[in-house]
XYZ file of N, CA and C in Angstrom:
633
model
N 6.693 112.796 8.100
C 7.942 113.550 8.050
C 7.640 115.020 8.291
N 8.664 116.220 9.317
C 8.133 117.049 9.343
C 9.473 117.897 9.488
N 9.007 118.980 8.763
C 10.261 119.906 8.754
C 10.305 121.227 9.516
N 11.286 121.081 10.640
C 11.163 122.300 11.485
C 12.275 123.436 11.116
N 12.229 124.613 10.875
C 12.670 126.181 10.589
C 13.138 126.698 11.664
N 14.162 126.316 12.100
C 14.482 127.211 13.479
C 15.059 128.388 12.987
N 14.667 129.719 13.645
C 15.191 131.264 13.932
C 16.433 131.227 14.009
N 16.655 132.251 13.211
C 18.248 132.962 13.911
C 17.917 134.015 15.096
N 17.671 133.849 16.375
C 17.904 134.955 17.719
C 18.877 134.074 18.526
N 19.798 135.052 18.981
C 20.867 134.546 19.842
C 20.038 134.603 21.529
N 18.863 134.972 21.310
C 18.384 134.967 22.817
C 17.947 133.683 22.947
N 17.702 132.789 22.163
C 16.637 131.250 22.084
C 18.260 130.758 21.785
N 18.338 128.979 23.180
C 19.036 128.240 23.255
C 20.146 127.902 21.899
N 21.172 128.244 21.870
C 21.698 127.505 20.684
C 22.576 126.404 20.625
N 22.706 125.747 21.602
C 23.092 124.076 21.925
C 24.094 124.268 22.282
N 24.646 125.566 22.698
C 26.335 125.646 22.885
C 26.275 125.800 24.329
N 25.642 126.012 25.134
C 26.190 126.299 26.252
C 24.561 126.323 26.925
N 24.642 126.282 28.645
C 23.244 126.221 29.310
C 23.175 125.410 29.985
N 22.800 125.767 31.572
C 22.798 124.727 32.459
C 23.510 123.613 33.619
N 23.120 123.245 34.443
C 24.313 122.259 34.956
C 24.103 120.997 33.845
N 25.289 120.467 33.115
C 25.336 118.977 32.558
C 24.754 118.240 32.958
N 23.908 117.017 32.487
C 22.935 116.064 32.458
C 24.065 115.035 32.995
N 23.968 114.322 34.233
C 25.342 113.275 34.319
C 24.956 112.227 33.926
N 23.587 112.062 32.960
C 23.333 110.743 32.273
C 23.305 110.913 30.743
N 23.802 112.298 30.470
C 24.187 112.340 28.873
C 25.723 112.493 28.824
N 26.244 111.928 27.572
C 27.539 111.983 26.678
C 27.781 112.916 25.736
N 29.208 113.729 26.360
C 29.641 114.163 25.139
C 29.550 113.690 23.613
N 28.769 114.017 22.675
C 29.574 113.541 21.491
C 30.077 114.251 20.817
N 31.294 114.657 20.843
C 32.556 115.239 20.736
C 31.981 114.965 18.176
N 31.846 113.756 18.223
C 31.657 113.718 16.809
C 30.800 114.448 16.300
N 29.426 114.286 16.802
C 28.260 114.783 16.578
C 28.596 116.506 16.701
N 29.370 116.798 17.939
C 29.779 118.142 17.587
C 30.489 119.005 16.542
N 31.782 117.737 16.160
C 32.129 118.008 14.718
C 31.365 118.217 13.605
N 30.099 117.201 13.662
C 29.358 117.349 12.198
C 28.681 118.734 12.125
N 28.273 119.053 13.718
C 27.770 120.384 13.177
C 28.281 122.046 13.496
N 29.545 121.323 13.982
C 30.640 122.567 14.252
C 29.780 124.177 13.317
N 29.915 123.559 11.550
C 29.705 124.969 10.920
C 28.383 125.250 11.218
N 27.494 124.762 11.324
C 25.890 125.282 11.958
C 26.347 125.902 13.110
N 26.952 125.117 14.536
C 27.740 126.428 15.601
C 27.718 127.631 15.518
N 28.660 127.673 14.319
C 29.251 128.686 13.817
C 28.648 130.207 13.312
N 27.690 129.500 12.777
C 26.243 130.417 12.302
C 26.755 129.948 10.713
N 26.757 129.094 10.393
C 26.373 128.767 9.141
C 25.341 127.996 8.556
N 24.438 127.941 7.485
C 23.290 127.437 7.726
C 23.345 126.287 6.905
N 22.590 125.248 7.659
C 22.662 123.499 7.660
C 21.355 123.041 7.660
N 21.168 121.840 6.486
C 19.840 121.138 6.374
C 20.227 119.643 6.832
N 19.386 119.761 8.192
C 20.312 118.316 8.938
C 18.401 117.507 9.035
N 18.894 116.120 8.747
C 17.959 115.080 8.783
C 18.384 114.031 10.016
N 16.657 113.974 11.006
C 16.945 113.259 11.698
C 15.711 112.731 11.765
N 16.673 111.207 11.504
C 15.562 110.055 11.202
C 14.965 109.105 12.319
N 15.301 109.799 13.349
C 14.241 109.518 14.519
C 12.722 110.092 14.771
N 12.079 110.515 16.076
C 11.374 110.884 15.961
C 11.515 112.173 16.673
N 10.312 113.351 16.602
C 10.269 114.935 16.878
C 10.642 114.305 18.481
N 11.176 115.022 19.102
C 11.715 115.480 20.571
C 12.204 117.012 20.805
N 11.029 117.221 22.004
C 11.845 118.322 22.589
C 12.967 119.266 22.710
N 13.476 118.335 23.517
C 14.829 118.477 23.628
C 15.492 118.697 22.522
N 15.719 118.107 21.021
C 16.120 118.169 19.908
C 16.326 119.104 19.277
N 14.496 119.749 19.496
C 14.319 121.185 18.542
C 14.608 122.234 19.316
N 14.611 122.313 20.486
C 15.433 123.278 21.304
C 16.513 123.491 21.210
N 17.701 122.438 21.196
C 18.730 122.366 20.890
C 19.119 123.071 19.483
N 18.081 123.131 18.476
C 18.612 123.839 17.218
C 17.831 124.915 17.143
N 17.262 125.083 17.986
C 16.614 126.738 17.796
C 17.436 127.750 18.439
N 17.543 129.009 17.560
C 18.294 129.891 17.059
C 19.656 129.629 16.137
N 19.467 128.502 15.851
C 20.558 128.364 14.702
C 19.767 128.435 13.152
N 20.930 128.575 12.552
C 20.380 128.887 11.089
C 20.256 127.568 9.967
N 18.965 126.514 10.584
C 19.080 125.332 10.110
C 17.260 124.864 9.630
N 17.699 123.945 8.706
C 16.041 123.536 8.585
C 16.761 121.892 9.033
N 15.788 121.523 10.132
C 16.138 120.811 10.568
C 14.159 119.851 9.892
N 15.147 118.550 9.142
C 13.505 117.441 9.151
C 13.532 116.079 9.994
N 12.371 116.037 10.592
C 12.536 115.027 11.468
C 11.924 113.759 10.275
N 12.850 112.535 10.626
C 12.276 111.791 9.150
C 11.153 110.857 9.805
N 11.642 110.502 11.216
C 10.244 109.738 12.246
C 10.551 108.106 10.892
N 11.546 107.730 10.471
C 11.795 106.951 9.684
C 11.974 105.026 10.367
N 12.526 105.269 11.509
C 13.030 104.265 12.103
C 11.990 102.960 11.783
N 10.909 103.072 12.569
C 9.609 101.907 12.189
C 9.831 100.960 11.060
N 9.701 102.381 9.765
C 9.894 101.554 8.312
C 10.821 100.870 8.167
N 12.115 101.858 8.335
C 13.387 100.867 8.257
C 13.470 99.478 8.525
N 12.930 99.566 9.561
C 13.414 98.121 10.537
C 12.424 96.824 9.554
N 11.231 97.672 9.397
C 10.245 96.550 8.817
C 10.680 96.359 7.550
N 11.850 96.845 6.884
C 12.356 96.196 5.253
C 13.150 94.974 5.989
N 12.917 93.760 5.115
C 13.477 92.797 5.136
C 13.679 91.802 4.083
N 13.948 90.607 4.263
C 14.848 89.783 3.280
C 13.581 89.730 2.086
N 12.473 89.767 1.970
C 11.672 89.919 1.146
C 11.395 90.775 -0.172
N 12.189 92.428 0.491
C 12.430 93.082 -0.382
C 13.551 92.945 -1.320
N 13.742 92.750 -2.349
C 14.670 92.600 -3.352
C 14.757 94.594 -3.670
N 16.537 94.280 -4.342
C 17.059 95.593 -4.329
C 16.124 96.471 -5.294
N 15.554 96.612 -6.147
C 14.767 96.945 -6.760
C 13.967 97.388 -5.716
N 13.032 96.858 -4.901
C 11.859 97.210 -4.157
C 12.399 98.007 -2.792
N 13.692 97.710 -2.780
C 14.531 98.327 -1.483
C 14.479 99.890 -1.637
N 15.190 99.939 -2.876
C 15.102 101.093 -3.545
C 13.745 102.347 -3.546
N 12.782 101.289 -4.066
C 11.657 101.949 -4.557
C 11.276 102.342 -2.897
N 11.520 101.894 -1.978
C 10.819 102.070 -0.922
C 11.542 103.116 -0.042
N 12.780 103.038 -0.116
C 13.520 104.532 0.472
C 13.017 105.821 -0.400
N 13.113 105.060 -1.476
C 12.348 106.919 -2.509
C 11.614 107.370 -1.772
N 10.333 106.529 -1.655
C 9.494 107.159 -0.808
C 9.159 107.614 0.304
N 10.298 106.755 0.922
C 10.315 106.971 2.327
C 10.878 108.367 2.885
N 12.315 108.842 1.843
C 13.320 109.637 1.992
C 13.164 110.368 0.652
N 11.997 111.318 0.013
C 11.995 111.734 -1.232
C 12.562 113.048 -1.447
N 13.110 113.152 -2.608
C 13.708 114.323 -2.841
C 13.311 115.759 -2.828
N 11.984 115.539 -2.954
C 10.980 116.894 -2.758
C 11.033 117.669 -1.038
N 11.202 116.730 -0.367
C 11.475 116.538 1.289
C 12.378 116.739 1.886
N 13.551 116.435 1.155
C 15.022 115.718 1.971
C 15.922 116.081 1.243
N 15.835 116.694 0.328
C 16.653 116.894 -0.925
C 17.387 118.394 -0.646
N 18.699 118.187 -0.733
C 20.094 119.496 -0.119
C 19.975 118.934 0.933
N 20.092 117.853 2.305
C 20.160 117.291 3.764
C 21.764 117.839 2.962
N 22.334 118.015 4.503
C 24.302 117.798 4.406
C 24.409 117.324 5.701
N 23.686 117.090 6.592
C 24.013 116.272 8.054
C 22.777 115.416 8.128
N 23.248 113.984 8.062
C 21.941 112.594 8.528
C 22.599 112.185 10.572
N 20.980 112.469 11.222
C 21.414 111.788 12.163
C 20.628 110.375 12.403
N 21.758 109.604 12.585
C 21.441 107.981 12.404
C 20.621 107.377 13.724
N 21.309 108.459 14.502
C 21.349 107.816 15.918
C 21.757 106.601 16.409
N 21.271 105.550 16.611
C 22.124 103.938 16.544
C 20.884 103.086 15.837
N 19.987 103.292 14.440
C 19.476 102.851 13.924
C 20.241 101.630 13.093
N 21.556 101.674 12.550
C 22.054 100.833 12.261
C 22.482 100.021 12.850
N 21.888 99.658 13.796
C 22.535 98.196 14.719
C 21.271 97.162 14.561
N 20.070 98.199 14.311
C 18.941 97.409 14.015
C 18.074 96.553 12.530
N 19.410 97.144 11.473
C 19.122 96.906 10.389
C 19.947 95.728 9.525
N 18.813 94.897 8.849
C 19.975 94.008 7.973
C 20.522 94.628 7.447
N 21.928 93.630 7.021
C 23.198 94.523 6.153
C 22.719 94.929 4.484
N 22.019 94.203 4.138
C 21.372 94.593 3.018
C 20.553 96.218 3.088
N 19.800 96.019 3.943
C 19.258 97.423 4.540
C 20.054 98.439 4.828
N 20.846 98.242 5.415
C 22.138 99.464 5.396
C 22.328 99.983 4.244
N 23.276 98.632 3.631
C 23.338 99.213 2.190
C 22.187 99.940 1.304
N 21.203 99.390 1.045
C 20.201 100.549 0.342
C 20.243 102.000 1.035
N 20.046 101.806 2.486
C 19.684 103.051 2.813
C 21.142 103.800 2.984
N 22.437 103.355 2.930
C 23.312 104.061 3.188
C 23.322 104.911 1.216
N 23.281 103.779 0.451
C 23.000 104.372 -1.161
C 22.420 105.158 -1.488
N 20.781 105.194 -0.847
C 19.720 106.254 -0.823
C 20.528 107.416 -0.475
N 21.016 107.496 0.814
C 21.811 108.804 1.522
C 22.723 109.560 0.484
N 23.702 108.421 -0.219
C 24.695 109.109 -0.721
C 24.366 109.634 -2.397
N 23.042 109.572 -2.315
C 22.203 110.093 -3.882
C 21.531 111.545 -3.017
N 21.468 111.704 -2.066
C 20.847 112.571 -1.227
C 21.881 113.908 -0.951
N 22.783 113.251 -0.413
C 24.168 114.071 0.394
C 24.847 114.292 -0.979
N 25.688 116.046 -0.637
C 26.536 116.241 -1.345
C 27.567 115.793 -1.245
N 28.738 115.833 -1.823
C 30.178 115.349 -1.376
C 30.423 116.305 0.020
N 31.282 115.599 0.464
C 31.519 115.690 1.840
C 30.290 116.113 3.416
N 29.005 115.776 2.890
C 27.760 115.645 3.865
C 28.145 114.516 5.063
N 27.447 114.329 5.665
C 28.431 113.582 7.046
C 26.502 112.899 7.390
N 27.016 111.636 7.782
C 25.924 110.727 8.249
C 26.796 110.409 9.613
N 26.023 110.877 11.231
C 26.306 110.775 12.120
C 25.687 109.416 13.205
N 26.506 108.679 13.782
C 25.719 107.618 14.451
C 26.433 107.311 15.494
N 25.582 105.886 16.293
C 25.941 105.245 16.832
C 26.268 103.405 16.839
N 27.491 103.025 17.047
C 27.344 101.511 16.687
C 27.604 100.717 17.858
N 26.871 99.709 17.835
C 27.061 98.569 19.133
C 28.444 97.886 18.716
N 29.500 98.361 19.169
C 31.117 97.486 18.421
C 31.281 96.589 20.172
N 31.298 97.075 21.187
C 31.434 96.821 22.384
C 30.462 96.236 23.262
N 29.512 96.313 22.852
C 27.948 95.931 23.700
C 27.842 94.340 23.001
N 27.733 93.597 23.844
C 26.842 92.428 23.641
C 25.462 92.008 22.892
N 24.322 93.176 24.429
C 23.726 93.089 23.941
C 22.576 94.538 23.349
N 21.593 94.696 23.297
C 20.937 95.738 22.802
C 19.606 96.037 23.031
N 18.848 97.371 23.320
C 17.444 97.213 23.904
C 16.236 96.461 22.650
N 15.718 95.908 22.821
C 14.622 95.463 21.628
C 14.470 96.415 20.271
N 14.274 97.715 20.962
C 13.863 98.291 19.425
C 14.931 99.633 19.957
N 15.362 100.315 19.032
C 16.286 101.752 19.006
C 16.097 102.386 20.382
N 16.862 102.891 20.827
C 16.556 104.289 21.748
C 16.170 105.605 21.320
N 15.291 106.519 22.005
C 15.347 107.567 21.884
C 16.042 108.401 22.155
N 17.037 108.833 21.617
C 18.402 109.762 22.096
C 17.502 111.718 21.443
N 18.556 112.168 22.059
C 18.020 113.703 22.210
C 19.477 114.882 22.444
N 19.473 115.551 22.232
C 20.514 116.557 22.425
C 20.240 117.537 23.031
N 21.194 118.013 23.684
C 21.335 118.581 25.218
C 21.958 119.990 24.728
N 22.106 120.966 25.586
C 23.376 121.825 25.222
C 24.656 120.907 25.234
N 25.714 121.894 24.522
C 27.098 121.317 24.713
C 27.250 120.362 23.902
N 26.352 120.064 22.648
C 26.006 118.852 22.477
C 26.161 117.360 23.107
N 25.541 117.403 24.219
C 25.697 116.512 25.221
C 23.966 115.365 24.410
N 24.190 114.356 24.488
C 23.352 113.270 24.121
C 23.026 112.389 25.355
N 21.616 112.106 25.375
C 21.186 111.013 26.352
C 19.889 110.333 25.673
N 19.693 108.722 26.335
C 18.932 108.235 25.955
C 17.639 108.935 26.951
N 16.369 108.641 26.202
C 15.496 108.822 27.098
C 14.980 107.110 27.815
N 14.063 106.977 28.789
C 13.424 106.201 29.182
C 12.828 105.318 28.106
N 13.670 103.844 28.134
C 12.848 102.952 26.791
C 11.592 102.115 27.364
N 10.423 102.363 26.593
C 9.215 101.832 26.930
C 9.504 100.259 27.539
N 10.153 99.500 26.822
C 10.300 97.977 27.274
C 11.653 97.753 28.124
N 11.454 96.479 28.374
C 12.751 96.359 28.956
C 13.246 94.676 28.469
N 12.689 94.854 27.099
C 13.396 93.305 26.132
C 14.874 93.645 25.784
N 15.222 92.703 25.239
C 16.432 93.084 24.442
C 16.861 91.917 23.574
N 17.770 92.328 22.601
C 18.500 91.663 21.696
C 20.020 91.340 21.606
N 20.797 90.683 20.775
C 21.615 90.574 20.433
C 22.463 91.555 19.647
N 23.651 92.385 19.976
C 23.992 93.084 19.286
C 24.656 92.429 18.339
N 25.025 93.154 16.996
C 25.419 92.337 15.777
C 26.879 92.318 15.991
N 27.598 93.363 16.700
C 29.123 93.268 17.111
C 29.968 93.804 15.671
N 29.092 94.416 14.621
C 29.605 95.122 13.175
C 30.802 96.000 13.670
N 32.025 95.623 13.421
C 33.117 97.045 13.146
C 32.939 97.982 12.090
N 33.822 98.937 12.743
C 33.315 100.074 11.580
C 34.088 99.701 10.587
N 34.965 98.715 10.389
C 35.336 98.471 8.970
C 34.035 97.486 7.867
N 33.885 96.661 9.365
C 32.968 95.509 8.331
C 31.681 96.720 7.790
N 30.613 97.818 8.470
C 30.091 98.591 8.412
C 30.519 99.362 6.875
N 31.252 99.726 7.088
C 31.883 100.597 5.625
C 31.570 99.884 4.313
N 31.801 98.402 4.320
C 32.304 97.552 2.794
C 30.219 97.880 2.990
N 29.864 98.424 3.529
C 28.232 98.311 3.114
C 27.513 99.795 3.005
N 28.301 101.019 2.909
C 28.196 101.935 2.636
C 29.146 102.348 1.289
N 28.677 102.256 0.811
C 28.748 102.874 -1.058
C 28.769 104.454 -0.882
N 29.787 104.772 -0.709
C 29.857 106.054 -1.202
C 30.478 107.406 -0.265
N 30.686 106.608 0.699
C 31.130 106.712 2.142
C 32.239 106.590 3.180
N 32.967 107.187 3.625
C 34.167 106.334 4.018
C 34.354 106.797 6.147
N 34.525 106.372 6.538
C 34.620 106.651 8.483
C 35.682 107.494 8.194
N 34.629 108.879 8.877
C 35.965 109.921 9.025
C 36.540 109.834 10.466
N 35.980 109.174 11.313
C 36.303 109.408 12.801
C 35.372 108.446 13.680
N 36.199 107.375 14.414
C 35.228 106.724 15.448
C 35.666 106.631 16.515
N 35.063 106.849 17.828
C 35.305 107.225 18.952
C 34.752 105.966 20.187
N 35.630 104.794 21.001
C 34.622 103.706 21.639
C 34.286 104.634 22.985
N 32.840 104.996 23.014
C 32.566 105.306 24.732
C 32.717 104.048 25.753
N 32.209 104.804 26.363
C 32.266 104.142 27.638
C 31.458 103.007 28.379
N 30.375 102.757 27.331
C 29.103 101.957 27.719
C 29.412 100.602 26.308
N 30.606 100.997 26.030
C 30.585 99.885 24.583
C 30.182 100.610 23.285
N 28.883 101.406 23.789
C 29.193 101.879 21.991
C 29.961 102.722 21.447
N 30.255 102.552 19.876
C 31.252 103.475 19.691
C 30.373 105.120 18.528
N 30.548 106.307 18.494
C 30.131 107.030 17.867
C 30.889 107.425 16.579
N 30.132 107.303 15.851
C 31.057 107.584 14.208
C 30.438 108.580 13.531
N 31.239 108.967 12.411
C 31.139 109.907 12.055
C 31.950 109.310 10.031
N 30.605 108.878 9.176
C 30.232 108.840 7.899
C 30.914 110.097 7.080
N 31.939 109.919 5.914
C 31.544 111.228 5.281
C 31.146 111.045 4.125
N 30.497 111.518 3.027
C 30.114 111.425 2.037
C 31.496 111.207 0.814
């Protein structure tokens, strides 16, 4: 897990503007909401539980944010029906500890939850909401429209404009998407309710968690 300090200079990129548009990244109009007040120049401890990218930390440098990369995904995926809630528990502590992660007010999910049992959600959506203050925002993506899905997560990244794209996925397997609505999604977040979901254009839809 690693925690990056981006500067306040308005001369270093601040995700708002720059460039001709990527015509293989997406607006996310949500993702822009969650961090509208960071925009703004207000300062935000945003967790993203993917891995360090480029593109990412550029995107938040010169804003007034401690941004931690949680590089979490791997573990996630490897909790399964074995762990009982007790051990579910014990294992996000560590994974997501308070010494680390503790004041986050923006989680980015990316579309990690399409890859997780529903049991797994739930712990880790519980973990979050012991984490997040009231009204903290857990930002994602869900397969509601897609069939099917690449083998393991994508690497997504942020652009100016907050424009999002996947990068190049190492394999070219794939899976079954689970086809979860954001209602069925919710009855498995404790603590949480969909402030806003948006279906793109490729099937998935982008949501937007609030505490």
């Amino acid at each position: 897990m690693a925690t990056v300090t981006a500067r306040r200079d308005a001369s270093v990129g601040s995700g708002v503007s720059g460039g001709s548009p990527d015509p293989e990244a997406i607006h996310a109009r949500l993702l822009e909401q969650a961090l509208q007040p960071l925009l703004e120049g207000e300062r935000r401890v945003v967790l993203d539980l993917g891995e360090p990218h480029a593109q990412t930390v550029e995107f938040f440098s010169g804003l007034r944010v401690r941004l931690i990369v949680g590089s979490a995904v791997p573990e996630l995926m490897g909790f399964g029906a074995e762990d009982d809630e007790a051990e579910l528990e014990r294992r996000l502590k560590a994974l997501l500890p308070d010494s680390q992660v503790g004041g986050v007010q923006v989680v980015l999910a990316w579309d990690v939850l399409n890859y997780l049992q529903p049991r797994v959600v739930e712990a880790l959506m519980s973990r979050l909401a012991d984490l997040l203050p009231r009204g903290g925002l857990v930002h994602g993506f869900l397969a509601y429209g897609s069939k099917v899905l690449p083998e393991t997560p994508r690497a997504l990244v942020i652009q100016p404009g907050c424009r999002v794209r996947a990068l190049p996925a190492a394999g070219t397997g794939a899976r079954k998407a689970p086809g979860c609505s954001t209602g069925e999604l919710q009855r498995l977040m404790p603590g949480f309710r969909v402030e806003r979901a948006i279906l793109l254009g490729d099937g998935m839809q982008e949501c937007l968690f609030r505490r």
